[in-house]
Short mmCIF file of C-alpha atoms and ligand atoms in Angstrom, two decimals:
data_model
loop_
_atom_site.label_atom_id
_atom_site.label_comp_id
_atom_site.label_asym_id
_atom_site.label_seq_id
_atom_site.Cartn_x
_atom_site.Cartn_y
_atom_site.Cartn_z
CA MET E 1 49.71 -57.59 -73.07
CA THR E 2 49.90 -54.24 -71.29
CA ILE E 3 47.31 -53.47 -68.51
CA ARG E 4 45.95 -50.84 -70.52
CA ALA E 5 45.53 -52.70 -73.47
CA LEU E 6 43.53 -55.42 -71.86
CA LEU E 7 41.19 -52.97 -70.35
CA ASP E 8 40.67 -51.39 -74.02
CA GLU E 9 39.91 -54.95 -75.30
CA THR E 10 37.66 -55.33 -72.34
CA ALA E 11 36.02 -52.13 -73.02
CA GLY E 12 35.22 -53.30 -76.48
CA LEU E 13 33.95 -56.13 -75.52
CA ALA E 14 31.39 -54.11 -72.89
CA ALA E 15 30.63 -51.89 -75.51
CA ASP E 16 29.43 -54.76 -77.90
CA TYR E 17 27.52 -55.86 -75.28
CA LEU E 18 25.81 -52.52 -74.52
CA GLU E 19 25.15 -52.08 -78.11
CA SER E 20 23.26 -55.14 -78.80
CA LEU E 21 20.84 -54.45 -75.90
CA PRO E 22 18.30 -52.78 -78.49
CA THR E 23 18.21 -55.91 -80.98
CA ARG E 24 19.31 -59.19 -78.91
CA PRO E 25 16.45 -61.19 -77.70
CA ALA E 26 15.65 -59.82 -73.88
CA GLY E 27 15.87 -63.34 -72.68
CA TRP E 28 18.94 -66.15 -72.50
CA LEU E 29 19.83 -68.10 -75.94
CA THR E 30 20.74 -71.42 -74.03
CA ASP E 31 20.48 -74.05 -71.56
CA VAL E 32 22.71 -74.65 -68.46
CA GLU E 33 24.34 -77.96 -69.96
CA ASP E 34 25.79 -75.51 -72.85
CA LEU E 35 26.95 -73.41 -70.62
CA ARG E 36 28.46 -75.67 -68.47
CA ALA E 37 29.97 -76.92 -71.44
CA GLN E 38 31.52 -73.77 -72.41
CA LEU E 39 32.33 -72.55 -69.39
CA GLY E 40 33.16 -75.24 -67.24
CA GLY E 41 36.47 -77.75 -67.02
CA PRO E 42 39.05 -79.02 -64.66
CA LEU E 43 40.96 -76.42 -62.03
CA PRO E 44 42.95 -74.85 -64.35
CA GLU E 45 46.50 -75.69 -63.64
CA ALA E 46 48.82 -73.62 -64.99
CA PRO E 47 48.16 -69.79 -65.82
CA HIS E 48 46.24 -68.43 -68.60
CA ASP E 49 47.15 -65.37 -70.82
CA PRO E 50 44.33 -62.53 -68.87
CA SER E 51 43.40 -61.20 -72.88
CA SER E 52 42.14 -64.90 -73.79
CA VAL E 53 40.84 -65.42 -70.48
CA ILE E 54 38.38 -62.31 -70.50
CA ALA E 55 37.84 -63.21 -74.31
CA GLU E 56 37.12 -66.52 -73.52
CA LEU E 57 35.04 -65.57 -70.65
CA ALA E 58 32.96 -63.29 -72.49
CA ALA E 59 32.08 -65.84 -75.17
CA GLY E 60 31.20 -68.24 -72.90
CA ALA E 61 29.17 -66.05 -71.14
CA GLU E 62 27.55 -64.52 -74.15
CA PRO E 63 24.50 -66.76 -74.77
CA GLY E 64 23.58 -67.06 -71.02
CA LEU E 65 23.26 -63.54 -70.31
CA VAL E 66 19.94 -62.10 -69.74
CA ALA E 67 19.11 -58.54 -71.23
CA SER E 68 18.40 -56.96 -68.07
CA PRO E 69 20.09 -53.92 -68.45
CA GLY E 70 17.76 -53.24 -71.81
CA GLY E 71 14.74 -51.53 -72.68
CA ARG E 72 12.75 -54.41 -73.15
CA TYR E 73 12.98 -56.46 -69.71
CA PHE E 74 10.17 -55.87 -67.46
CA GLY E 75 11.10 -58.92 -65.24
CA PHE E 76 11.25 -58.95 -61.27
CA VAL E 77 11.84 -55.53 -60.36
CA ILE E 78 15.20 -55.27 -62.11
CA GLY E 79 16.37 -51.63 -62.53
CA GLY E 80 18.72 -51.07 -66.06
CA THR E 81 22.01 -48.89 -65.43
CA THR E 82 22.85 -45.49 -66.09
CA PRO E 83 25.77 -44.91 -68.25
CA ALA E 84 27.48 -42.68 -65.61
CA ALA E 85 26.94 -45.35 -63.04
CA VAL E 86 28.08 -48.23 -65.28
CA ALA E 87 31.27 -46.09 -65.64
CA ALA E 88 31.86 -45.30 -61.88
CA ASP E 89 31.08 -48.93 -61.28
CA TRP E 90 34.00 -49.92 -63.27
CA LEU E 91 36.33 -47.22 -61.82
CA THR E 92 35.37 -48.57 -58.45
CA SER E 93 36.95 -52.17 -59.46
CA VAL E 94 39.60 -50.61 -60.64
CA TRP E 95 40.30 -48.25 -57.78
CA ASP E 96 39.54 -51.44 -55.82
CA GLN E 97 38.91 -49.52 -52.55
CA ASN E 98 38.15 -50.93 -48.99
CA ALA E 99 35.12 -48.70 -48.09
CA GLY E 100 35.25 -49.74 -44.84
CA LEU E 101 37.57 -47.39 -42.94
CA PHE E 102 38.07 -43.70 -43.62
CA VAL E 103 41.93 -44.06 -43.50
CA CYS E 104 41.39 -47.16 -46.66
CA SER E 105 39.91 -44.87 -48.64
CA PRO E 106 39.04 -40.80 -47.63
CA SER E 107 37.30 -40.57 -51.41
CA SER E 108 35.18 -43.56 -51.00
CA ALA E 109 34.41 -42.09 -47.47
CA VAL E 110 33.24 -38.69 -48.68
CA VAL E 111 31.66 -39.41 -51.74
CA GLU E 112 29.43 -41.74 -49.61
CA GLU E 113 28.83 -39.34 -46.86
CA VAL E 114 27.83 -36.59 -49.95
CA ALA E 115 25.45 -39.48 -51.81
CA GLY E 116 24.30 -40.20 -48.54
CA ALA E 117 23.08 -36.57 -47.90
CA TRP E 118 21.36 -36.39 -51.44
CA LEU E 119 19.65 -39.75 -51.12
CA THR E 120 18.42 -38.93 -47.72
CA GLU E 121 16.67 -35.65 -49.29
CA LEU E 122 16.22 -37.06 -52.68
CA LEU E 123 13.37 -39.76 -50.57
CA GLY E 124 12.25 -37.38 -48.22
CA LEU E 125 13.75 -38.42 -45.14
CA PRO E 126 14.74 -36.19 -41.92
CA ALA E 127 18.17 -34.78 -42.46
CA GLY E 128 20.87 -36.32 -40.20
CA VAL E 129 19.53 -40.01 -40.30
CA GLY E 130 21.85 -42.54 -40.06
CA PHE E 131 22.85 -44.52 -43.54
CA GLY E 132 24.67 -47.89 -44.74
CA LEU E 133 25.43 -48.53 -48.27
CA VAL E 134 24.67 -52.17 -48.32
CA THR E 135 24.59 -54.93 -50.89
CA GLY E 136 20.84 -54.36 -51.77
CA CYS E 137 16.93 -53.93 -49.78
CA GLN E 138 17.48 -57.74 -48.22
CA MET E 139 20.57 -56.32 -46.66
CA ALA E 140 18.88 -52.59 -45.58
CA HIS E 141 16.24 -54.89 -43.66
CA VAL E 142 18.98 -57.13 -41.98
CA THR E 143 20.65 -53.69 -40.92
CA ALA E 144 17.57 -51.41 -39.90
CA LEU E 145 16.08 -54.06 -38.28
CA ALA E 146 19.20 -54.81 -36.38
CA ALA E 147 19.22 -51.14 -35.52
CA ALA E 148 15.69 -51.42 -34.42
CA ARG E 149 16.18 -54.41 -32.45
CA HIS E 150 19.23 -52.56 -30.65
CA GLY E 151 16.69 -49.45 -30.09
CA VAL E 152 13.08 -51.26 -28.95
CA PHE E 153 15.25 -53.41 -26.53
CA ALA E 154 17.32 -50.71 -25.34
CA ARG E 155 13.81 -48.61 -24.43
CA ALA E 156 12.76 -52.28 -22.42
CA GLY E 157 16.31 -51.50 -20.35
CA TRP E 158 18.15 -54.80 -22.31
CA ASP E 159 21.26 -54.38 -24.55
CA VAL E 160 20.72 -56.80 -26.78
CA GLY E 161 23.92 -56.36 -28.22
CA GLU E 162 25.71 -57.58 -25.03
CA ARG E 163 23.13 -59.87 -23.67
CA GLY E 164 21.71 -61.10 -27.01
CA LEU E 165 18.50 -62.60 -27.34
CA ILE E 166 17.97 -65.27 -24.99
CA GLY E 167 16.05 -64.23 -21.62
CA ALA E 168 15.39 -61.00 -23.23
CA PRO E 169 12.03 -59.43 -23.02
CA PRO E 170 9.78 -60.70 -26.36
CA VAL E 171 9.60 -58.45 -29.25
CA ARG E 172 6.43 -58.20 -31.26
CA VAL E 173 6.86 -57.86 -34.98
CA LEU E 174 3.60 -56.77 -36.87
CA ALA E 175 4.00 -56.69 -40.48
CA GLY E 176 1.35 -56.66 -43.28
CA ALA E 177 0.25 -60.04 -45.06
CA GLU E 178 1.94 -58.92 -48.39
CA ARG E 179 5.35 -57.82 -47.37
CA HIS E 180 8.05 -59.14 -49.05
CA VAL E 181 9.65 -62.18 -48.12
CA THR E 182 13.07 -60.69 -47.21
CA VAL E 183 11.71 -58.72 -44.50
CA ASP E 184 10.90 -62.31 -43.03
CA ARG E 185 14.32 -63.59 -43.83
CA ALA E 186 15.89 -60.43 -42.05
CA LEU E 187 14.03 -61.28 -38.98
CA ARG E 188 15.17 -64.94 -39.12
CA LEU E 189 18.65 -64.11 -39.31
CA LEU E 190 18.23 -61.28 -36.57
CA GLY E 191 17.06 -63.98 -34.17
CA PHE E 192 13.78 -62.78 -33.92
CA GLY E 193 12.46 -65.96 -36.28
CA THR E 194 9.26 -65.86 -38.29
CA GLY E 195 7.26 -66.90 -35.23
CA CYS E 196 6.98 -63.55 -33.81
CA VAL E 197 5.57 -62.10 -36.40
CA THR E 198 1.96 -60.98 -36.49
CA SER E 199 0.52 -60.43 -39.87
CA VAL E 200 -2.05 -57.99 -40.61
CA ASP E 201 -4.52 -58.26 -42.98
CA ALA E 202 -3.98 -56.41 -46.26
CA ASP E 203 -6.44 -55.32 -48.68
CA ASP E 204 -7.15 -56.23 -52.39
CA GLN E 205 -3.92 -54.40 -53.45
CA GLY E 206 -1.70 -55.68 -50.89
CA ARG E 207 -1.72 -53.19 -48.69
CA MET E 208 -2.12 -53.21 -45.07
CA ARG E 209 -5.37 -52.63 -43.27
CA PRO E 210 -4.53 -49.79 -40.53
CA ALA E 211 -7.75 -51.12 -38.48
CA ALA E 212 -6.35 -54.58 -38.16
CA LEU E 213 -3.06 -53.01 -37.50
CA ARG E 214 -4.53 -51.13 -34.53
CA GLU E 215 -6.47 -54.52 -33.51
CA ALA E 216 -3.02 -56.10 -33.56
CA ILE E 217 -0.93 -54.06 -32.10
CA ALA E 218 -3.55 -53.42 -29.16
CA ALA E 219 -3.50 -57.08 -28.57
CA GLY E 220 -0.42 -57.53 -26.95
CA ASP E 221 1.97 -55.51 -24.78
CA GLY E 222 5.62 -54.41 -24.73
CA PRO E 223 8.58 -53.68 -27.35
CA ALA E 224 7.07 -53.72 -30.72
CA ILE E 225 8.15 -53.03 -34.55
CA VAL E 226 6.29 -51.96 -37.16
CA CYS E 227 7.15 -53.17 -40.92
CA ALA E 228 5.54 -51.46 -43.20
CA GLN E 229 5.48 -51.38 -47.15
CA ALA E 230 5.87 -48.43 -49.68
CA GLY E 231 5.58 -50.77 -53.07
CA ASN E 232 4.35 -54.40 -53.29
CA VAL E 233 6.00 -56.07 -55.15
CA ASN E 234 3.35 -57.39 -57.19
CA SER E 235 1.19 -54.61 -57.62
CA GLY E 236 2.95 -51.66 -56.70
CA ALA E 237 0.47 -50.57 -53.99
CA PHE E 238 1.44 -48.41 -50.69
CA ASP E 239 0.77 -49.29 -47.21
CA PRO E 240 -1.48 -46.21 -45.98
CA LEU E 241 1.75 -44.68 -44.28
CA GLU E 242 0.46 -41.95 -42.28
CA GLU E 243 -2.13 -43.76 -40.46
CA ILE E 244 0.15 -46.38 -39.86
CA ALA E 245 2.89 -43.91 -38.87
CA ASP E 246 -0.13 -42.55 -36.06
CA ILE E 247 -0.62 -46.09 -34.79
CA ALA E 248 3.14 -47.12 -34.10
CA ALA E 249 3.55 -43.45 -32.91
CA GLU E 250 0.75 -44.06 -30.08
CA ALA E 251 1.77 -47.46 -29.39
CA GLY E 252 5.62 -46.21 -28.90
CA ALA E 253 6.19 -48.91 -31.92
CA TRP E 254 9.22 -48.82 -33.66
CA LEU E 255 8.59 -48.45 -37.54
CA HIS E 256 10.17 -49.90 -40.45
CA VAL E 257 9.40 -49.07 -44.29
CA ASP E 258 10.36 -51.81 -46.98
CA GLY E 259 10.64 -49.47 -49.87
CA ALA E 260 13.04 -51.12 -52.01
CA PHE E 261 11.52 -49.41 -54.94
CA GLY E 262 8.51 -47.72 -53.86
CA LEU E 263 10.10 -44.98 -51.44
CA TRP E 264 11.56 -43.83 -55.10
CA ALA E 265 8.54 -42.19 -55.47
CA ALA E 266 9.28 -39.54 -53.62
CA ALA E 267 11.79 -38.23 -55.80
CA SER E 268 8.94 -37.21 -57.75
CA PRO E 269 6.69 -34.12 -57.31
CA VAL E 270 3.89 -36.50 -59.43
CA TYR E 271 4.29 -39.73 -56.95
CA ARG E 272 5.45 -38.20 -53.62
CA HIS E 273 1.96 -38.36 -52.27
CA LEU E 274 2.06 -42.09 -51.96
CA VAL E 275 4.81 -42.04 -49.74
CA ALA E 276 2.92 -39.74 -47.61
CA GLY E 277 4.24 -40.78 -43.74
CA ALA E 278 6.92 -42.40 -44.60
CA GLU E 279 9.01 -39.75 -43.73
CA ARG E 280 7.80 -40.10 -40.32
CA ALA E 281 9.30 -44.21 -39.87
CA ASP E 282 12.00 -44.86 -37.82
CA SER E 283 14.11 -46.88 -40.30
CA TRP E 284 13.66 -47.21 -44.18
CA ALA E 285 15.20 -50.06 -46.99
CA VAL E 286 15.65 -49.29 -50.30
CA ASP E 287 17.26 -50.13 -52.92
CA ALA E 288 19.79 -48.13 -55.80
CA HIS E 289 20.22 -50.98 -58.23
CA LYS E 290 16.05 -50.78 -58.75
CA TRP E 291 14.83 -47.58 -59.89
CA LEU E 292 18.12 -45.55 -59.32
CA ASN E 293 19.59 -47.43 -62.07
CA VAL E 294 23.00 -47.93 -60.42
CA PRO E 295 24.48 -51.71 -61.09
CA TYR E 296 24.01 -54.41 -58.83
CA ASP E 297 24.79 -55.04 -56.26
CA SER E 298 23.26 -51.72 -54.03
CA GLY E 299 20.70 -50.66 -51.32
CA ILE E 300 20.98 -48.55 -48.52
CA ALA E 301 19.36 -49.03 -44.78
CA PHE E 302 18.60 -45.50 -43.30
CA CYS E 303 17.87 -45.31 -39.77
CA ALA E 304 16.53 -42.03 -37.41
CA HIS E 305 18.01 -42.99 -34.99
CA PRO E 306 21.95 -42.97 -35.60
CA GLU E 307 22.73 -43.99 -32.09
CA SER E 308 20.87 -46.99 -32.68
CA GLN E 309 22.24 -47.91 -35.69
CA GLN E 310 25.86 -47.57 -34.63
CA ALA E 311 25.50 -49.57 -31.36
CA ALA E 312 24.12 -51.79 -33.84
CA MET E 313 26.44 -51.84 -36.44
CA GLY E 314 29.80 -50.74 -34.94
CA VAL E 315 32.83 -52.34 -34.41
CA ARG E 316 36.14 -51.57 -32.60
CA ALA E 317 39.73 -53.04 -32.86
CA SER E 318 43.24 -51.77 -31.67
CA TYR E 319 44.79 -52.00 -35.15
CA LEU E 320 42.29 -50.47 -36.91
CA ILE E 321 42.40 -46.45 -37.68
CA GLN E 322 39.09 -45.30 -36.59
CA ALA E 323 38.02 -41.82 -36.36
CA ASP E 324 36.79 -39.95 -33.67
CA PRO E 325 32.94 -38.97 -32.99
CA GLY E 326 32.22 -35.96 -35.39
CA GLY E 327 35.43 -37.31 -37.44
CA PRO E 328 35.20 -38.53 -41.14
CA ARG E 329 32.93 -41.20 -41.64
CA ASP E 330 34.08 -44.68 -41.19
CA ALA E 331 31.57 -47.39 -43.00
CA LEU E 332 31.92 -50.15 -41.04
CA GLU E 333 30.22 -48.16 -38.35
CA TRP E 334 27.23 -48.25 -40.48
CA ASN E 335 27.42 -51.35 -42.48
CA PRO E 336 26.87 -55.20 -41.02
CA GLU E 337 30.08 -55.64 -43.57
CA PHE E 338 33.77 -54.53 -42.39
CA SER E 339 35.59 -54.45 -45.20
CA ARG E 340 33.79 -53.71 -48.79
CA ARG E 341 33.00 -52.42 -51.76
CA ALA E 342 33.47 -48.69 -52.73
CA ARG E 343 29.41 -48.85 -53.93
CA GLY E 344 29.09 -45.40 -53.37
CA PHE E 345 30.80 -43.88 -56.32
CA PRO E 346 28.45 -45.50 -58.75
CA VAL E 347 25.08 -44.52 -56.52
CA TYR E 348 27.05 -40.57 -56.51
CA ALA E 349 27.54 -41.08 -60.24
CA ALA E 350 23.80 -41.65 -61.04
CA ILE E 351 22.48 -39.29 -58.99
CA ARG E 352 24.46 -36.48 -60.27
CA SER E 353 24.18 -37.65 -64.07
CA LEU E 354 20.51 -37.71 -63.63
CA GLY E 355 20.25 -34.82 -61.10
CA ARG E 356 16.58 -34.04 -59.03
CA SER E 357 14.93 -33.59 -62.16
CA GLY E 358 16.00 -36.70 -64.05
CA ILE E 359 15.69 -38.99 -61.57
CA ALA E 360 11.99 -37.85 -61.08
CA GLU E 361 11.39 -38.26 -64.45
CA LEU E 362 12.68 -41.78 -64.60
CA ILE E 363 10.47 -42.54 -62.05
CA GLU E 364 7.48 -40.79 -64.01
CA ARG E 365 8.23 -41.93 -67.08
CA CYS E 366 8.26 -45.83 -66.41
CA CYS E 367 4.95 -45.09 -64.32
CA ALA E 368 3.67 -43.94 -67.96
CA TYR E 369 4.77 -46.63 -69.26
CA ALA E 370 2.94 -49.37 -67.10
CA ARG E 371 0.06 -47.52 -67.46
CA ARG E 372 0.20 -48.05 -71.21
CA PHE E 373 0.67 -51.76 -70.89
CA ALA E 374 -2.00 -51.79 -68.65
CA ASP E 375 -4.08 -49.43 -70.76
CA ALA E 376 -3.22 -51.34 -74.02
CA LEU E 377 -3.62 -54.91 -72.45
CA GLY E 378 -6.90 -54.40 -70.58
CA GLU E 379 -8.91 -53.10 -73.90
CA VAL E 380 -8.31 -56.48 -74.60
CA ARG E 381 -10.75 -59.14 -74.86
CA GLY E 382 -9.63 -61.83 -72.90
CA VAL E 383 -7.11 -60.09 -70.90
CA GLU E 384 -7.72 -59.03 -67.61
CA VAL E 385 -5.41 -56.18 -65.47
CA LEU E 386 -5.70 -57.48 -61.96
CA ASN E 387 -4.10 -54.06 -60.06
CA ASP E 388 -4.68 -50.59 -59.68
CA VAL E 389 -1.49 -49.28 -61.47
CA VAL E 390 -0.51 -46.92 -59.27
CA LEU E 391 3.35 -47.11 -60.04
CA ASN E 392 5.38 -49.44 -62.38
CA GLN E 393 3.92 -52.36 -61.61
CA VAL E 394 1.05 -54.18 -64.00
CA LEU E 395 -0.52 -58.04 -62.76
CA VAL E 396 -2.29 -59.16 -65.92
CA ARG E 397 -4.53 -62.08 -66.15
CA PHE E 398 -5.34 -64.07 -69.49
CA THR E 399 -8.24 -66.25 -69.99
CA GLY E 400 -8.53 -68.83 -72.46
CA ASP E 401 -8.98 -72.21 -72.92
CA GLY E 402 -6.51 -73.53 -70.71
CA GLY E 403 -8.07 -72.22 -67.84
CA GLU E 404 -5.80 -71.39 -64.88
CA SER E 405 -2.85 -72.53 -66.69
CA HIS E 406 -3.46 -70.08 -69.54
CA THR E 407 -1.82 -67.09 -68.24
CA ASP E 408 1.58 -69.43 -67.58
CA ALA E 409 1.07 -70.60 -71.32
CA VAL E 410 1.12 -66.69 -72.24
CA ILE E 411 4.17 -66.08 -70.21
CA ALA E 412 6.30 -68.83 -71.27
CA ALA E 413 5.57 -68.13 -75.29
CA VAL E 414 6.15 -64.19 -74.43
CA GLN E 415 9.50 -65.57 -72.86
CA ARG E 416 10.17 -67.96 -75.99
CA ASP E 417 9.25 -65.17 -78.58
CA GLY E 418 12.18 -63.15 -77.02
CA THR E 419 11.07 -59.47 -77.72
CA CYS E 420 10.42 -58.56 -73.83
CA TRP E 421 11.24 -60.93 -70.88
CA LEU E 422 8.50 -60.98 -67.79
CA SER E 423 7.60 -63.42 -65.53
CA GLY E 424 4.63 -64.59 -63.22
CA THR E 425 3.34 -64.39 -59.75
CA THR E 426 0.10 -65.69 -57.94
CA TRP E 427 -1.90 -62.57 -56.96
CA ARG E 428 -5.21 -63.35 -54.78
CA GLY E 429 -5.38 -66.89 -55.85
CA GLU E 430 -5.05 -66.43 -59.45
CA ARG E 431 -1.79 -66.29 -61.61
CA ALA E 432 -0.75 -63.37 -63.16
CA MET E 433 1.74 -62.00 -65.93
CA ARG E 434 4.08 -59.52 -63.77
CA ILE E 435 4.98 -56.51 -65.77
CA SER E 436 7.60 -53.99 -63.68
CA VAL E 437 9.12 -50.89 -65.83
CA SER E 438 12.11 -50.26 -63.84
CA SER E 439 14.95 -48.90 -66.43
CA HIS E 440 15.55 -45.95 -67.86
CA SER E 441 16.58 -47.28 -71.18
CA THR E 442 13.12 -48.28 -71.94
CA THR E 443 11.24 -46.11 -74.74
CA ILE E 444 7.66 -45.87 -75.77
CA GLU E 445 8.80 -48.17 -78.64
CA ASP E 446 9.80 -51.07 -76.72
CA VAL E 447 6.74 -50.64 -74.41
CA ASP E 448 4.55 -50.98 -77.90
CA ARG E 449 6.90 -53.71 -79.50
CA SER E 450 6.24 -55.78 -76.04
CA ILE E 451 2.59 -55.21 -76.09
CA GLU E 452 2.16 -56.45 -79.52
CA ALA E 453 4.62 -59.31 -78.82
CA ILE E 454 2.64 -59.96 -75.45
CA LEU E 455 -0.93 -60.27 -77.66
CA ARG E 456 0.81 -62.27 -80.10
CA ALA E 457 1.96 -64.73 -77.26
CA ALA E 458 -2.02 -64.50 -76.48
CA GLY E 459 -3.40 -64.49 -79.79
CA ALA E 460 -4.53 -68.00 -79.83
CA THR E 461 -7.57 -66.99 -77.46
CA VAL E 462 -7.33 -63.37 -77.53
CA SER E 463 -9.31 -60.98 -80.15
CA ARG E 464 -9.36 -57.47 -80.41
C1 PLP L 501 9.23 -54.33 -51.91
C2 PLP L 501 10.95 -55.02 -51.84
N1 PLP L 501 11.68 -55.77 -50.76
C3 PLP L 501 12.80 -56.29 -51.07
C4 PLP L 501 13.21 -56.54 -51.96
C5 PLP L 501 14.55 -57.52 -52.05
O1 PLP L 501 15.50 -56.43 -52.75
P1 PLP L 501 16.70 -57.02 -53.29
O2 PLP L 501 16.62 -58.11 -54.08
O3 PLP L 501 17.82 -55.85 -53.62
O4 PLP L 501 17.52 -57.41 -51.76
C6 PLP L 501 12.30 -56.27 -52.90
C7 PLP L 501 12.80 -57.11 -54.46
O5 PLP L 501 12.30 -56.90 -55.13
C8 PLP L 501 11.00 -55.82 -52.92
O6 PLP L 501 10.08 -55.53 -54.18
#
């Protein structure tokens, strides 16, 4: 079989999957044993025809696929995929460019340069910030906080790149009590350890309390990093970034913002006010695979001090062909990876196909649908919306005969029903259903069908 025939066949399988999304159950249809039986087996000894490999892989994987790019998937914070981004992602695989160096792919380097400038503008960040395209917000934290580590130690006269952390002056990290767990993991990976974190009290929406930050920062001295959040993973709430930026500036602290999905509010004139002050930070972490609806995996680390980012990430070797300062962009100067996927192509395609107005509309539509969920569910007896729905996240509690476990029972029933998929969390000591609206493919009909499915699942105890 020619490569063209194989790719044509694969395109058919891909289109079949995408076309099945509106009607297939939102969750998976099988169990782990069945998947192992379908996909497992001994290590193949002999070569196998590529066409059968792909056909069998697609057939074996099919029942265990989750319809997360579909319109009725509201689990975690998982974005869909826009058509142009999917198509560009295919080309990224086919082109198989190593995006680490300009000389390995001039086109990738230039596309990343362009996409980085567009992202900077869309997210309302200062022109000229450094950026690196990484696998997701987790690695964006690692990258940005590595730059922070370099920057705060440099101010204290310590070259952490050369001397490491042993014997280094102590650095304090202050972060909201409702920060995302990936901030802690980044701090662990960077050798700070989670023990260096002062957890700053948060309010009932999960927002860091500025007064508590002021007090905590005044309680110590020396180099400090403040980690603030734009968009809490449960409630969607935003830390008061303007006040936090003031406090960090007064204390001479580095301000890092976790904006995995929430920073995208900056791209909408309606929601931009939520991120006011974010532009004053020193570094930012954001995902493209969430609200920009780019296929996994895609996140971006930004840094207002390009020299710190480059000092933390840069690498030189005689066999490499590296650009001179001011020359073309070598991505490995900005990223923790050396060789890597040219993930700028789908980011570029997503931004070009949606445009500024399409991105704003995507953000606003998802938020309007989150509001629709909250309004419809909140008016039902026995259903309580637990958060202020300021963005795309809704937290819902179901009261009923099952007591505290009732909400989990409703979530399990919704997952079994398959109309939509969502999951749970513990919010301020209570179990809650989490609804995250993050996909361009969600329609108002998807929302209404999902509301009906949720109420049906809760029906035993809920009456309108
Ligand atoms: C606020 C926040 N930060 C960080 C992350 C981690 O993002 P990723 O899974 O892309 O690494 C998430 C994921 O939902 C998040 O909501």
